[in-house]
Amino acid sequence: MTARIAYADVEIGTELPARTFPVTRATLVQYAGASGDFNPIHWNERFAKEVGLPDVIAHGMFTMAEAVRVVTDWTGDPGAVVDYGVRFTKPVVVPNDDQGAEIEVTGKVAAKLDDNTVRVDLTVTSGGQKVLGMSRAVVRLA
């Protein structure tokens, strides 16, 4: 596959379509099974609180993966992402109710680089707090 977005059609400041991703306790159990990360802070409320967390929290790598979906959906090709990194700033707290939590992601093209690549900066929040900092992806466009 190749990115469906053309480098020539993108300007600095181009906004990617925003997305909101729901996260429930069931989502965390599924991710634990897929990733092999069964740390009890991701599924055991009592344990999470004993170690000083407000409640069960989402896996950092899950949060990171959900965020980059905004980029891969925009390009149409997950292989177009050539570099991606974040700083974990706050956990995504996932209450044990029918609502769970939401991860809100916005992105915009922050720089046009060489070799048909652009840097996309992401803003990732949950519950009104920034949960990922310095969230940036370098993407090769068509």
PDB file of C-alpha atoms in Angstrom:
ATOM      1  CA  MET A   1       0.000   0.000   0.000  1.00  0.00           C
ATOM      2  CA  THR A   2       0.950   3.622  -0.380  1.00  0.00           C
ATOM      3  CA  ALA A   3      -0.302   6.662   1.471  1.00  0.00           C
ATOM      4  CA  ARG A   4      -3.374   8.070  -0.240  1.00  0.00           C
ATOM      5  CA  ILE A   5      -2.419  11.650   0.694  1.00  0.00           C
ATOM      6  CA  ALA A   6      -0.094  13.471  -1.701  1.00  0.00           C
ATOM      7  CA  TYR A   7       2.813  15.463  -0.244  1.00  0.00           C
ATOM      8  CA  ALA A   8       2.083  18.306  -2.680  1.00  0.00           C
ATOM      9  CA  ASP A   9      -1.485  18.600  -1.357  1.00  0.00           C
ATOM     10  CA  VAL A  10      -0.466  19.055   2.289  1.00  0.00           C
ATOM     11  CA  GLU A  11       0.449  22.328   3.943  1.00  0.00           C
ATOM     12  CA  ILE A  12       1.816  23.129   7.388  1.00  0.00           C
ATOM     13  CA  GLY A  13      -1.254  23.453   9.580  1.00  0.00           C
ATOM     14  CA  THR A  14      -3.310  20.866   7.703  1.00  0.00           C
ATOM     15  CA  GLU A  15      -5.589  19.290  10.313  1.00  0.00           C
ATOM     16  CA  LEU A  16      -6.244  15.584  10.413  1.00  0.00           C
ATOM     17  CA  PRO A  17      -9.762  14.369  11.198  1.00  0.00           C
ATOM     18  CA  ALA A  18     -10.155  14.219  14.993  1.00  0.00           C
ATOM     19  CA  ARG A  19     -11.157  10.930  16.614  1.00  0.00           C
ATOM     20  CA  THR A  20     -12.465   9.779  19.958  1.00  0.00           C
ATOM     21  CA  PHE A  21     -11.706   6.235  21.091  1.00  0.00           C
ATOM     22  CA  PRO A  22     -13.750   4.590  23.863  1.00  0.00           C
ATOM     23  CA  VAL A  23     -11.892   2.532  26.487  1.00  0.00           C
ATOM     24  CA  THR A  24     -13.651   0.140  28.858  1.00  0.00           C
ATOM     25  CA  ARG A  25     -12.398  -2.453  31.297  1.00  0.00           C
ATOM     26  CA  ALA A  26     -13.266  -5.085  28.683  1.00  0.00           C
ATOM     27  CA  THR A  27     -11.041  -3.251  26.185  1.00  0.00           C
ATOM     28  CA  LEU A  28      -8.160  -3.428  28.671  1.00  0.00           C
ATOM     29  CA  VAL A  29      -8.636  -7.169  29.239  1.00  0.00           C
ATOM     30  CA  GLN A  30      -8.636  -7.746  25.474  1.00  0.00           C
ATOM     31  CA  TYR A  31      -5.479  -5.658  25.070  1.00  0.00           C
ATOM     32  CA  ALA A  32      -3.794  -7.524  27.943  1.00  0.00           C
ATOM     33  CA  GLY A  33      -4.493 -10.801  26.179  1.00  0.00           C
ATOM     34  CA  ALA A  34      -3.172  -9.531  22.863  1.00  0.00           C
ATOM     35  CA  SER A  35      -0.070  -7.864  24.322  1.00  0.00           C
ATOM     36  CA  GLY A  36       0.739 -10.242  27.160  1.00  0.00           C
ATOM     37  CA  ASP A  37       0.804  -7.310  29.608  1.00  0.00           C
ATOM     38  CA  PHE A  38      -1.262  -8.557  32.550  1.00  0.00           C
ATOM     39  CA  ASN A  39      -0.011  -5.997  35.085  1.00  0.00           C
ATOM     40  CA  PRO A  40      -2.833  -5.759  37.666  1.00  0.00           C
ATOM     41  CA  ILE A  41      -2.897  -1.932  37.475  1.00  0.00           C
ATOM     42  CA  HIS A  42      -4.737  -2.477  34.173  1.00  0.00           C
ATOM     43  CA  TRP A  43      -7.536  -4.673  35.515  1.00  0.00           C
ATOM     44  CA  ASN A  44      -7.553  -4.864  39.347  1.00  0.00           C
ATOM     45  CA  GLU A  45      -9.043  -1.781  40.985  1.00  0.00           C
ATOM     46  CA  ARG A  46      -7.945  -2.737  44.507  1.00  0.00           C
ATOM     47  CA  PHE A  47      -4.347  -3.267  43.413  1.00  0.00           C
ATOM     48  CA  ALA A  48      -4.268  -0.055  41.346  1.00  0.00           C
ATOM     49  CA  LYS A  49      -5.434   1.971  44.347  1.00  0.00           C
ATOM     50  CA  GLU A  50      -2.978   0.222  46.683  1.00  0.00           C
ATOM     51  CA  VAL A  51      -0.082   1.413  44.537  1.00  0.00           C
ATOM     52  CA  GLY A  52      -1.375   4.994  44.523  1.00  0.00           C
ATOM     53  CA  LEU A  53      -3.358   5.184  41.300  1.00  0.00           C
ATOM     54  CA  PRO A  54      -6.865   6.682  41.276  1.00  0.00           C
ATOM     55  CA  ASP A  55      -8.301   3.558  39.616  1.00  0.00           C
ATOM     56  CA  VAL A  56      -7.436   1.058  36.899  1.00  0.00           C
ATOM     57  CA  ILE A  57      -5.476   2.707  34.080  1.00  0.00           C
ATOM     58  CA  ALA A  58      -5.126   1.921  30.404  1.00  0.00           C
ATOM     59  CA  HIS A  59      -1.868   0.461  29.129  1.00  0.00           C
ATOM     60  CA  GLY A  60       0.456   3.207  27.911  1.00  0.00           C
ATOM     61  CA  MET A  61       1.167   1.324  24.700  1.00  0.00           C
ATOM     62  CA  PHE A  62      -2.590   0.951  24.104  1.00  0.00           C
ATOM     63  CA  THR A  63      -3.036   4.711  24.476  1.00  0.00           C
ATOM     64  CA  MET A  64      -0.104   5.317  22.152  1.00  0.00           C
ATOM     65  CA  ALA A  65      -1.529   2.906  19.553  1.00  0.00           C
ATOM     66  CA  GLU A  66      -4.984   4.463  19.644  1.00  0.00           C
ATOM     67  CA  ALA A  67      -3.475   7.920  19.120  1.00  0.00           C
ATOM     68  CA  VAL A  68      -1.502   6.980  16.017  1.00  0.00           C
ATOM     69  CA  ARG A  69      -4.668   5.570  14.438  1.00  0.00           C
ATOM     70  CA  VAL A  70      -5.557   9.179  13.580  1.00  0.00           C
ATOM     71  CA  VAL A  71      -2.424   9.263  11.417  1.00  0.00           C
ATOM     72  CA  THR A  72      -2.808   5.820   9.848  1.00  0.00           C
ATOM     73  CA  ASP A  73      -6.489   6.445   9.069  1.00  0.00           C
ATOM     74  CA  TRP A  74      -5.526   9.752   7.429  1.00  0.00           C
ATOM     75  CA  THR A  75      -2.779   8.267   5.274  1.00  0.00           C
ATOM     76  CA  GLY A  76      -4.656   5.064   4.501  1.00  0.00           C
ATOM     77  CA  ASP A  77      -1.417   3.103   5.005  1.00  0.00           C
ATOM     78  CA  PRO A  78       0.014   2.157   8.405  1.00  0.00           C
ATOM     79  CA  GLY A  79       3.336   1.500   6.636  1.00  0.00           C
ATOM     80  CA  ALA A  80       3.587   5.207   5.804  1.00  0.00           C
ATOM     81  CA  VAL A  81       4.557   5.934   9.431  1.00  0.00           C
ATOM     82  CA  VAL A  82       8.365   5.994   9.470  1.00  0.00           C
ATOM     83  CA  ASP A  83       8.848   7.316  13.014  1.00  0.00           C
ATOM     84  CA  TYR A  84       6.583   7.751  16.028  1.00  0.00           C
ATOM     85  CA  GLY A  85       7.196   8.714  19.610  1.00  0.00           C
ATOM     86  CA  VAL A  86       5.418  10.063  22.672  1.00  0.00           C
ATOM     87  CA  ARG A  87       5.974  11.008  26.296  1.00  0.00           C
ATOM     88  CA  PHE A  88       3.557   9.527  28.784  1.00  0.00           C
ATOM     89  CA  THR A  89       2.300  12.444  30.888  1.00  0.00           C
ATOM     90  CA  LYS A  90      -0.873  11.222  32.649  1.00  0.00           C
ATOM     91  CA  PRO A  91      -2.615   7.859  32.785  1.00  0.00           C
ATOM     92  CA  VAL A  92      -5.966   7.173  31.158  1.00  0.00           C
ATOM     93  CA  VAL A  93      -8.157   6.279  34.150  1.00  0.00           C
ATOM     94  CA  VAL A  94     -10.813   3.712  33.241  1.00  0.00           C
ATOM     95  CA  PRO A  95     -13.678   3.489  35.748  1.00  0.00           C
ATOM     96  CA  ASN A  96     -15.660   0.287  36.182  1.00  0.00           C
ATOM     97  CA  ASP A  97     -18.950   1.529  34.750  1.00  0.00           C
ATOM     98  CA  ASP A  98     -20.799   1.325  31.461  1.00  0.00           C
ATOM     99  CA  GLN A  99     -19.033   4.452  30.185  1.00  0.00           C
ATOM    100  CA  GLY A 100     -15.342   3.751  30.793  1.00  0.00           C
ATOM    101  CA  ALA A 101     -13.121   6.498  29.436  1.00  0.00           C
ATOM    102  CA  GLU A 102     -12.432   8.209  26.130  1.00  0.00           C
ATOM    103  CA  ILE A 103      -9.189   9.089  24.420  1.00  0.00           C
ATOM    104  CA  GLU A 104      -9.562  12.216  22.266  1.00  0.00           C
ATOM    105  CA  VAL A 105      -7.000  12.771  19.515  1.00  0.00           C
ATOM    106  CA  THR A 106      -6.398  15.703  17.191  1.00  0.00           C
ATOM    107  CA  GLY A 107      -3.499  16.151  14.821  1.00  0.00           C
ATOM    108  CA  LYS A 108      -2.003  18.615  12.428  1.00  0.00           C
ATOM    109  CA  VAL A 109       0.883  18.762  10.021  1.00  0.00           C
ATOM    110  CA  ALA A 110       3.611  20.669  11.860  1.00  0.00           C
ATOM    111  CA  ALA A 111       6.430  20.453   9.302  1.00  0.00           C
ATOM    112  CA  LYS A 112       7.117  19.423   5.719  1.00  0.00           C
ATOM    113  CA  LEU A 113      10.366  17.491   5.611  1.00  0.00           C
ATOM    114  CA  ASP A 114      12.554  15.944   2.921  1.00  0.00           C
ATOM    115  CA  ASP A 115      11.769  12.821   0.900  1.00  0.00           C
ATOM    116  CA  ASN A 116       7.977  13.393   0.811  1.00  0.00           C
ATOM    117  CA  THR A 117       7.692  13.194   4.582  1.00  0.00           C
ATOM    118  CA  VAL A 118       5.759  15.359   7.019  1.00  0.00           C
ATOM    119  CA  ARG A 119       5.742  15.590  10.793  1.00  0.00           C
ATOM    120  CA  VAL A 120       2.330  15.295  12.379  1.00  0.00           C
ATOM    121  CA  ASP A 121       1.902  16.559  15.941  1.00  0.00           C
ATOM    122  CA  LEU A 122      -0.875  14.930  17.948  1.00  0.00           C
ATOM    123  CA  THR A 123      -2.783  16.242  20.940  1.00  0.00           C
ATOM    124  CA  VAL A 124      -4.038  13.368  23.063  1.00  0.00           C
ATOM    125  CA  THR A 125      -6.364  13.928  26.011  1.00  0.00           C
ATOM    126  CA  SER A 126      -8.658  11.975  28.307  1.00  0.00           C
ATOM    127  CA  GLY A 127     -11.009  13.480  30.852  1.00  0.00           C
ATOM    128  CA  GLY A 128      -9.822  16.954  29.882  1.00  0.00           C
ATOM    129  CA  GLN A 129      -6.170  16.186  30.685  1.00  0.00           C
ATOM    130  CA  LYS A 130      -3.287  15.741  28.269  1.00  0.00           C
ATOM    131  CA  VAL A 131      -2.222  12.079  28.541  1.00  0.00           C
ATOM    132  CA  LEU A 132       0.546  12.027  25.922  1.00  0.00           C
ATOM    133  CA  GLY A 133       3.122  14.747  25.388  1.00  0.00           C
ATOM    134  CA  MET A 134       5.496  15.280  22.483  1.00  0.00           C
ATOM    135  CA  SER A 135       3.320  12.930  20.435  1.00  0.00           C
ATOM    136  CA  ARG A 136       4.778  13.115  16.939  1.00  0.00           C
ATOM    137  CA  ALA A 137       4.755  10.943  13.846  1.00  0.00           C
ATOM    138  CA  VAL A 138       6.838  11.283  10.702  1.00  0.00           C
ATOM    139  CA  VAL A 139       4.881  10.046   7.705  1.00  0.00           C
ATOM    140  CA  ARG A 140       5.931   9.391   4.107  1.00  0.00           C
ATOM    141  CA  LEU A 141       3.254  10.605   1.706  1.00  0.00           C
ATOM    142  CA  ALA A 142       2.617   9.816  -1.947  1.00  0.00           C
TER     143      ALA A 142
END
